CSV table of C-alpha atoms and ligand atoms in Angstrom, one decimal:
chain,number,residue,atom,x,y,z
A,26,MET,CA,161.0,62.8,75.9
A,27,SER,CA,159.7,66.2,77.0
A,28,ASN,CA,156.5,65.4,75.2
A,29,GLN,CA,156.2,62.2,77.2
A,30,ILE,CA,156.8,64.1,80.5
A,31,SER,CA,154.2,66.7,79.6
A,32,ARG,CA,151.6,64.0,78.6
A,33,ASN,CA,152.2,62.2,82.0
A,34,PHE,CA,151.9,65.5,83.7
A,35,TRP,CA,148.6,66.2,82.2
A,36,LYS,CA,147.4,62.7,82.9
A,37,ILE,CA,148.2,63.0,86.5
A,38,PHE,CA,146.9,66.6,86.7
A,39,LEU,CA,143.6,65.6,85.2
A,40,THR,CA,143.3,62.6,87.5
A,41,VAL,CA,143.9,64.8,90.5
A,42,VAL,CA,141.3,67.3,89.2
A,43,ALA,CA,138.8,64.5,88.7
A,44,ILE,CA,139.4,63.1,92.2
A,45,CYS,CA,139.0,66.6,93.8
A,46,GLY,CA,136.0,67.2,91.7
A,47,ASN,CA,134.4,64.1,93.2
A,48,LEU,CA,135.3,65.1,96.7
A,49,TYR,CA,133.7,68.5,96.2
A,50,LEU,CA,130.4,67.2,94.9
A,51,PRO,CA,127.9,68.7,97.2
A,52,ALA,CA,127.1,65.9,99.6
A,53,PRO,CA,124.0,66.4,101.7
A,54,ALA,CA,125.4,67.7,105.0
A,55,PHE,CA,123.1,65.5,107.1
A,56,SER,CA,124.6,62.3,105.7
A,57,GLN,CA,127.8,63.1,107.5
A,58,SER,CA,128.0,61.6,111.0
A,59,ASP,CA,130.1,64.4,112.3
A,60,ILE,CA,127.8,67.3,111.6
A,61,GLY,CA,127.6,69.6,114.6
A,62,ILE,CA,124.3,70.3,116.3
A,63,GLU,CA,124.3,73.8,117.7
A,64,PHE,CA,123.0,74.5,121.2
A,65,LYS,CA,122.2,78.1,122.1
A,66,ASP,CA,121.0,79.9,125.1
A,67,LYS,CA,119.4,83.3,124.3
A,68,GLY,CA,121.4,83.7,121.1
A,69,GLN,CA,124.8,82.6,122.5
A,70,ILE,CA,126.2,79.2,121.3
A,71,VAL,CA,126.8,77.2,124.5
A,72,ASN,CA,127.7,73.8,122.9
A,73,SER,CA,128.1,72.0,119.6
A,74,LEU,CA,127.8,68.3,119.5
A,75,SER,CA,128.4,65.9,116.6
A,76,LEU,CA,126.1,63.0,116.1
A,77,SER,CA,128.8,60.7,117.4
A,78,ASP,CA,129.1,62.9,120.5
A,79,LEU,CA,125.3,62.4,121.0
A,80,ALA,CA,125.9,58.6,121.3
A,81,THR,CA,127.9,59.2,124.5
A,82,VAL,CA,125.1,61.3,126.1
A,83,ALA,CA,122.6,58.6,126.6
A,84,PRO,CA,122.1,55.1,125.3
A,85,ALA,CA,119.9,55.1,122.2
A,86,VAL,CA,116.6,53.3,122.4
A,87,SER,CA,114.2,51.9,119.8
A,88,LEU,CA,110.9,53.7,120.1
A,89,LYS,CA,107.7,52.9,118.4
A,90,VAL,CA,105.6,56.0,117.7
A,91,PHE,CA,102.5,56.8,115.7
A,92,GLU,CA,104.1,58.7,112.8
A,93,ILE,CA,101.7,61.6,112.3
A,94,HIS,CA,103.3,62.6,109.0
A,95,GLU,CA,102.6,59.2,107.6
A,96,LYS,CA,99.5,58.1,109.6
A,97,LYS,CA,101.1,54.8,110.6
A,98,GLU,CA,103.3,53.2,113.2
A,99,ARG,CA,107.1,53.5,112.9
A,100,ILE,CA,110.1,52.5,115.0
A,101,TYR,CA,113.0,54.9,115.3
A,102,LYS,CA,116.4,54.8,116.9
A,103,ALA,CA,116.5,57.8,119.2
A,104,TYR,CA,118.1,59.6,122.2
A,105,PRO,CA,116.0,60.7,125.1
A,106,ALA,CA,115.6,64.6,124.9
A,107,ARG,CA,115.8,65.4,128.6
A,108,ALA,CA,119.2,63.5,128.9
A,109,LEU,CA,120.5,65.3,125.9
A,110,PHE,CA,119.4,68.7,127.2
A,111,ASP,CA,121.0,68.0,130.6
A,112,LYS,CA,124.3,67.4,128.8
A,113,ALA,CA,124.2,70.0,126.1
A,114,PHE,CA,122.8,72.9,128.2
A,115,SER,CA,122.8,72.2,132.0
A,116,LYS,CA,120.1,71.0,134.3
A,117,GLN,CA,118.9,74.6,134.3
A,118,TRP,CA,117.2,74.1,130.9
A,119,GLY,CA,114.0,73.1,132.7
A,120,LYS,CA,113.7,76.7,134.0
A,121,ALA,CA,113.7,78.2,130.5
A,122,GLU,CA,110.4,79.1,128.9
A,123,GLU,CA,110.6,78.1,125.3
A,124,ILE,CA,112.8,75.9,123.1
A,125,VAL,CA,113.2,76.8,119.4
A,126,PHE,CA,114.3,74.2,116.9
A,127,ILE,CA,115.7,75.4,113.7
A,128,SER,CA,115.6,73.0,110.7
A,129,MET,CA,117.6,73.0,107.5
A,130,ASP,CA,114.5,73.7,105.4
A,131,GLY,CA,113.6,76.9,107.3
A,132,TYR,CA,111.0,75.3,109.7
A,133,GLN,CA,111.2,76.8,113.2
A,134,ALA,CA,109.3,74.9,115.9
A,135,SER,CA,108.9,76.9,119.0
A,136,ILE,CA,107.8,74.6,121.8
A,137,PRO,CA,107.2,75.5,125.5
A,138,VAL,CA,109.6,73.8,127.9
A,139,THR,CA,106.6,72.6,130.0
A,140,LYS,CA,105.8,70.1,127.1
A,141,PHE,CA,109.2,68.5,127.6
A,142,LEU,CA,108.7,68.2,131.3
A,143,SER,CA,105.3,66.6,131.0
A,144,HIS,CA,105.8,64.3,128.0
A,145,ASP,CA,108.7,62.2,126.8
A,146,ALA,CA,110.4,63.5,123.7
A,147,TYR,CA,113.2,61.8,121.8
A,148,PHE,CA,115.6,62.8,119.0
A,149,ALA,CA,115.5,60.2,116.3
A,150,PHE,CA,118.6,59.7,114.2
A,151,ALA,CA,117.8,56.6,112.2
A,152,HIS,CA,115.0,54.2,111.3
A,153,ASP,CA,115.1,51.0,113.4
A,154,ASP,CA,115.6,48.9,110.3
A,155,ASN,CA,118.4,51.2,109.1
A,156,SER,CA,116.6,52.1,105.9
A,157,PRO,CA,117.4,55.6,104.5
A,158,PHE,CA,116.5,58.2,107.0
A,159,THR,CA,113.7,59.8,105.0
A,160,MET,CA,110.0,59.8,105.0
A,161,THR,CA,107.1,60.3,102.5
A,162,ASN,CA,105.3,63.2,104.1
A,163,ILE,CA,101.6,62.8,103.2
A,164,LEU,CA,100.9,66.1,104.9
A,165,GLN,CA,103.1,67.8,102.3
A,166,ASN,CA,101.9,66.4,99.0
A,167,ASN,CA,103.8,63.1,99.5
A,168,GLU,CA,107.1,64.8,99.3
A,169,VAL,CA,110.0,62.6,100.2
A,170,VAL,CA,111.9,64.5,102.9
A,171,GLN,CA,115.2,63.9,104.7
A,172,LEU,CA,114.8,63.5,108.5
A,173,GLY,CA,118.4,64.0,109.7
A,174,PRO,CA,120.4,65.1,111.3
A,175,LEU,CA,117.9,64.9,114.1
A,176,TYR,CA,114.1,64.4,114.1
A,177,LEU,CA,112.1,65.3,117.2
A,178,ILE,CA,109.5,62.7,118.1
A,179,TRP,CA,107.3,62.0,121.0
A,180,ASP,CA,106.3,58.8,122.9
A,181,ASN,CA,102.7,59.3,121.7
A,182,MET,CA,101.3,55.8,121.4
A,183,LYS,CA,99.3,56.2,124.6
A,184,SER,CA,98.7,59.9,124.7
A,185,LYS,CA,95.5,61.4,123.3
A,186,VAL,CA,96.9,64.9,123.8
A,187,LEU,CA,100.0,64.3,121.8
A,188,LEU,CA,98.0,62.6,119.0
A,189,GLU,CA,95.7,65.6,118.8
A,190,ASP,CA,98.7,68.0,118.6
A,191,GLY,CA,99.3,67.2,115.0
A,192,ALA,CA,102.8,67.4,113.5
A,193,SER,CA,103.8,70.9,114.4
A,194,ASP,CA,106.0,70.0,117.3
A,195,MET,CA,107.8,67.3,115.3
A,196,PRO,CA,110.5,69.2,113.4
A,197,TYR,CA,112.8,67.1,111.2
A,198,GLN,CA,116.2,68.2,109.8
A,199,VAL,CA,116.9,69.9,113.2
A,200,LYS,CA,120.4,71.5,113.2
A,201,SER,CA,120.1,74.0,116.0
A,202,ILE,CA,118.4,74.1,119.4
A,203,GLU,CA,117.9,77.3,121.4
A,204,LEU,CA,116.6,78.1,124.9
A,205,THR,CA,114.8,81.4,124.9
A,206,THR,CA,111.7,83.3,125.9
A,207,PHE,CA,109.0,83.9,123.4
A,208,ALA,CA,108.7,87.6,124.1
A,209,THR,CA,112.4,88.3,123.4
A,210,ARG,CA,112.7,86.0,120.4
A,211,PHE,CA,109.5,87.0,118.7
A,212,PRO,CA,108.6,90.5,119.9
A,213,ASN,CA,106.4,91.4,116.9
A,214,LEU,CA,104.2,88.3,116.8
A,215,PRO,CA,101.9,88.9,119.8
A,216,PRO,CA,98.7,90.9,119.3
A,217,PRO,CA,98.2,94.2,121.2
A,218,ALA,CA,97.9,93.6,124.9
A,219,LYS,CA,94.3,94.9,125.0
A,220,ALA,CA,93.1,92.4,122.3
A,221,SER,CA,90.0,90.3,123.0
A,222,ALA,CA,90.1,86.8,124.4
A,223,GLU,CA,89.3,85.4,121.0
A,224,ILE,CA,92.3,87.1,119.4
A,225,GLN,CA,94.6,86.1,122.3
A,226,HIS,CA,93.5,82.5,121.9
A,227,GLY,CA,93.9,82.7,118.1
A,228,PHE,CA,97.5,83.8,118.7
A,229,LEU,CA,98.2,80.7,120.8
A,230,LEU,CA,96.7,78.6,118.1
A,231,PHE,CA,98.7,80.4,115.4
A,232,ARG,CA,101.9,79.7,117.5
A,233,LYS,CA,101.0,76.0,117.7
A,234,HIS,CA,99.8,75.4,114.1
A,235,CYS,CA,101.2,78.1,111.8
A,236,MET,CA,104.3,80.0,112.9
A,237,ALA,CA,106.8,77.1,112.4
A,238,CYS,CA,106.4,77.7,108.6
A,239,HIS,CA,105.2,81.3,108.3
A,240,THR,CA,106.4,84.7,109.5
A,241,ILE,CA,104.3,87.6,110.8
A,242,ASN,CA,106.1,90.9,110.7
A,243,GLY,CA,109.2,88.9,109.7
A,244,GLU,CA,109.2,86.6,112.8
A,245,GLY,CA,108.6,82.9,112.7
A,246,GLY,CA,109.7,80.1,110.3
A,247,GLY,CA,111.2,80.6,106.8
A,248,LYS,CA,109.5,77.7,105.1
A,249,ALA,CA,106.5,79.6,103.7
A,250,PRO,CA,105.4,83.1,102.8
A,251,GLU,CA,105.1,86.1,105.2
A,252,LEU,CA,101.4,86.5,106.1
A,253,ASN,CA,101.2,90.1,107.4
A,254,TYR,CA,103.7,92.6,106.0
A,255,PRO,CA,103.3,94.7,103.9
A,256,THR,CA,99.9,93.4,102.9
A,257,SER,CA,98.0,90.9,105.2
A,258,VAL,CA,96.4,87.8,103.8
A,259,VAL,CA,93.1,89.0,105.3
A,260,GLU,CA,93.3,92.0,102.9
A,261,TYR,CA,93.9,90.1,99.7
A,262,ILE,CA,92.2,86.7,100.3
A,263,LYS,CA,88.4,86.6,100.4
A,264,PRO,CA,87.2,85.5,103.9
A,265,GLU,CA,85.5,82.3,102.7
A,266,TYR,CA,88.6,81.3,100.8
A,267,LEU,CA,90.9,82.0,103.7
A,268,THR,CA,88.9,79.7,105.9
A,269,ARG,CA,88.9,77.0,103.2
A,270,TRP,CA,92.6,77.5,102.6
A,271,ILE,CA,93.4,76.9,106.3
A,272,GLU,CA,91.2,73.9,106.6
A,273,ASN,CA,91.9,72.3,103.3
A,274,PRO,CA,94.6,74.0,101.1
A,275,SER,CA,94.6,71.4,98.4
A,276,SER,CA,91.0,72.1,97.7
A,277,ILE,CA,92.2,75.5,96.4
A,278,ARG,CA,95.7,74.9,95.0
A,279,HIS,CA,96.6,71.6,93.4
A,280,ASN,CA,99.9,70.1,94.7
A,281,THR,CA,100.3,72.7,97.4
A,282,LEU,CA,103.0,72.0,100.0
A,283,MET,CA,101.0,73.5,102.8
A,284,ARG,CA,99.3,71.1,105.1
A,285,GLY,CA,95.9,72.2,106.4
A,286,LEU,CA,95.0,72.5,110.1
A,287,PRO,CA,95.4,68.9,111.6
A,288,LEU,CA,92.3,66.8,111.0
A,289,GLU,CA,92.8,65.4,114.5
A,290,ILE,CA,92.1,68.6,116.4
A,291,PRO,CA,88.7,69.1,118.0
A,292,ASN,CA,86.6,72.2,117.1
A,293,ARG,CA,88.4,72.9,113.8
A,294,THR,CA,85.8,75.5,112.7
A,295,LYS,CA,86.3,77.5,115.9
A,296,VAL,CA,90.0,77.1,115.7
A,297,THR,CA,90.1,78.5,112.2
A,298,LYS,CA,87.9,81.4,113.2
A,299,GLU,CA,90.1,82.3,116.1
A,300,ILE,CA,93.3,82.1,114.0
A,301,ILE,CA,91.7,84.5,111.5
A,302,ALA,CA,90.7,86.8,114.3
A,303,TYR,CA,94.4,86.9,115.3
A,304,LEU,CA,95.4,87.6,111.6
A,305,LYS,CA,92.9,90.4,111.4
A,306,ALA,CA,94.3,92.0,114.6
A,307,MET,CA,97.8,91.7,113.2
A,308,SER,CA,96.8,93.4,110.0
A,309,LYS,CA,96.4,96.5,112.2
A,310,ALA,CA,99.7,96.0,113.9
A,311,LYS,CA,102.1,95.8,111.0
A,312,ARG,CA,105.8,96.2,111.7
A,313,SER,CA,108.5,96.3,109.2
A,314,PRO,CA,110.7,93.2,109.6
A,315,LYS,CA,114.0,94.4,111.0
A,316,ARG,CA,116.2,91.3,111.1
A,317,GLN,CA,116.4,88.8,108.3
A,318,ASP,CA,115.2,85.8,110.3
A,319,ILE,CA,114.3,83.7,107.3
A,320,HIS,CA,116.9,82.0,105.2
B,412,HEC,C1,104.3,72.8,107.2
B,412,HEC,C2,104.3,74.2,106.8
B,412,HEC,C3,103.1,75.1,106.9
B,412,HEC,C4,102.3,75.2,107.9
B,412,HEC,C5,102.3,74.5,109.3
B,412,HEC,C6,101.3,76.2,107.6
B,412,HEC,N1,101.5,76.6,106.3
B,412,HEC,FE1,100.5,78.1,105.3
B,412,HEC,N2,101.7,77.8,103.7
B,412,HEC,C7,102.7,76.9,103.6
B,412,HEC,C8,103.3,76.9,102.2
B,412,HEC,C9,104.4,76.1,101.7
B,412,HEC,C10,102.5,77.9,101.5
B,412,HEC,C11,102.6,78.2,100.1
B,412,HEC,C12,101.8,77.2,99.4
B,412,HEC,C13,101.4,77.4,98.0
B,412,HEC,O1,101.6,78.5,97.5
B,412,HEC,O2,100.9,76.4,97.4
B,412,HEC,C14,101.5,78.4,102.4
B,412,HEC,C15,100.6,79.4,102.1
B,412,HEC,C16,99.7,79.9,103.0
B,412,HEC,C17,98.7,81.0,102.7
B,412,HEC,C18,98.6,81.7,101.3
B,412,HEC,C19,99.5,82.8,101.2
B,412,HEC,C20,99.5,83.4,99.8
B,412,HEC,O3,99.6,84.6,99.7
B,412,HEC,O4,99.4,82.6,98.8
B,412,HEC,C21,98.0,81.3,103.8
B,412,HEC,C22,97.0,82.3,104.0
B,412,HEC,C23,98.5,80.4,104.8
B,412,HEC,N3,99.5,79.6,104.3
B,412,HEC,C24,98.1,80.4,106.1
B,412,HEC,C25,98.4,79.4,107.1
B,412,HEC,C26,97.9,79.3,108.4
B,412,HEC,C27,96.8,80.3,109.0
B,412,HEC,C28,98.5,78.3,109.0
B,412,HEC,C29,98.1,77.7,110.4
B,412,HEC,C30,96.8,77.2,110.5
B,412,HEC,C31,99.4,77.7,108.1
B,412,HEC,N4,99.4,78.4,106.9
B,412,HEC,C32,100.2,76.6,108.4
B,412,HEC,C33,103.2,76.1,104.6
B,412,HEC,C34,102.6,76.0,105.8
């Protein structure tokens, strides 16, 4: 009898363990509809909205865009960004300088507020046909990437400017959105104040095309290697190879996950030259990364 009880006990015990085990299987966080998107203002959390909260902010639309990561048209279900910002921050967001989007894969897009005032951005949360919310990123060696919880897209079909911008300002896996100023958030990225016009322009181009993935002096995105500290890439990569790397990385390293400078942008040679001028200037302005910005 007591054997019977103990057998039953073990049967039940093991069943419970099995069920719990299944529950604790690491499910991708972005598949849950109640994941909270964090909204910050200069480092302070001011709001946290679940995906179901977002549905109450503004009616979702179906938006057709030119999908730059795939070089074809796509239709997404999406919420208008300005309506979302009005609700999550306050109408004051338009007076901020910069919005930083932090993605689950370490990407950090830093986008001037003016771009959101002059173009229509949307947060996509699903494909229009309800297929899995992923994409084959041809800019990233055809890697299949998750897009959720939120994917920032632009109404770009009729905008030459947006089409020429490349994919930098289209972060996917967005989990946190922060109002800030560039100078307080990234104090060690700008070149010395007296730097030449070429270097200053190279810095703007670096902000636009590189810093979402890379850090300089520890500041920027955490998706790719630091480029300046303690040894700058201009010190250990031969100049002609650095140029080639920026313009066409897969001509150097097979299967690399770095995308080159967008093919769409005009004056690519000049752009590369200016970015390298900025990198050279920073190699003389090394600062030890203080905070651990990268995850
Ligand atoms: C979408 C993310 C992404 C962007 C944008 C990006 N990179 Fe990269 N970069 C990477 C990754 C990932 C690697 C590592 C690739 C590898 O080792 O194959 C890398 C590697 C590099 C390296 C080589 C570092 C080393 O020591 O091996 C340099 C130099 C570099 N990137 C410069 C740039 C510059 C300049 C830009 C802007 C024009 C840029 N990257 C934009 C992702 C990115």
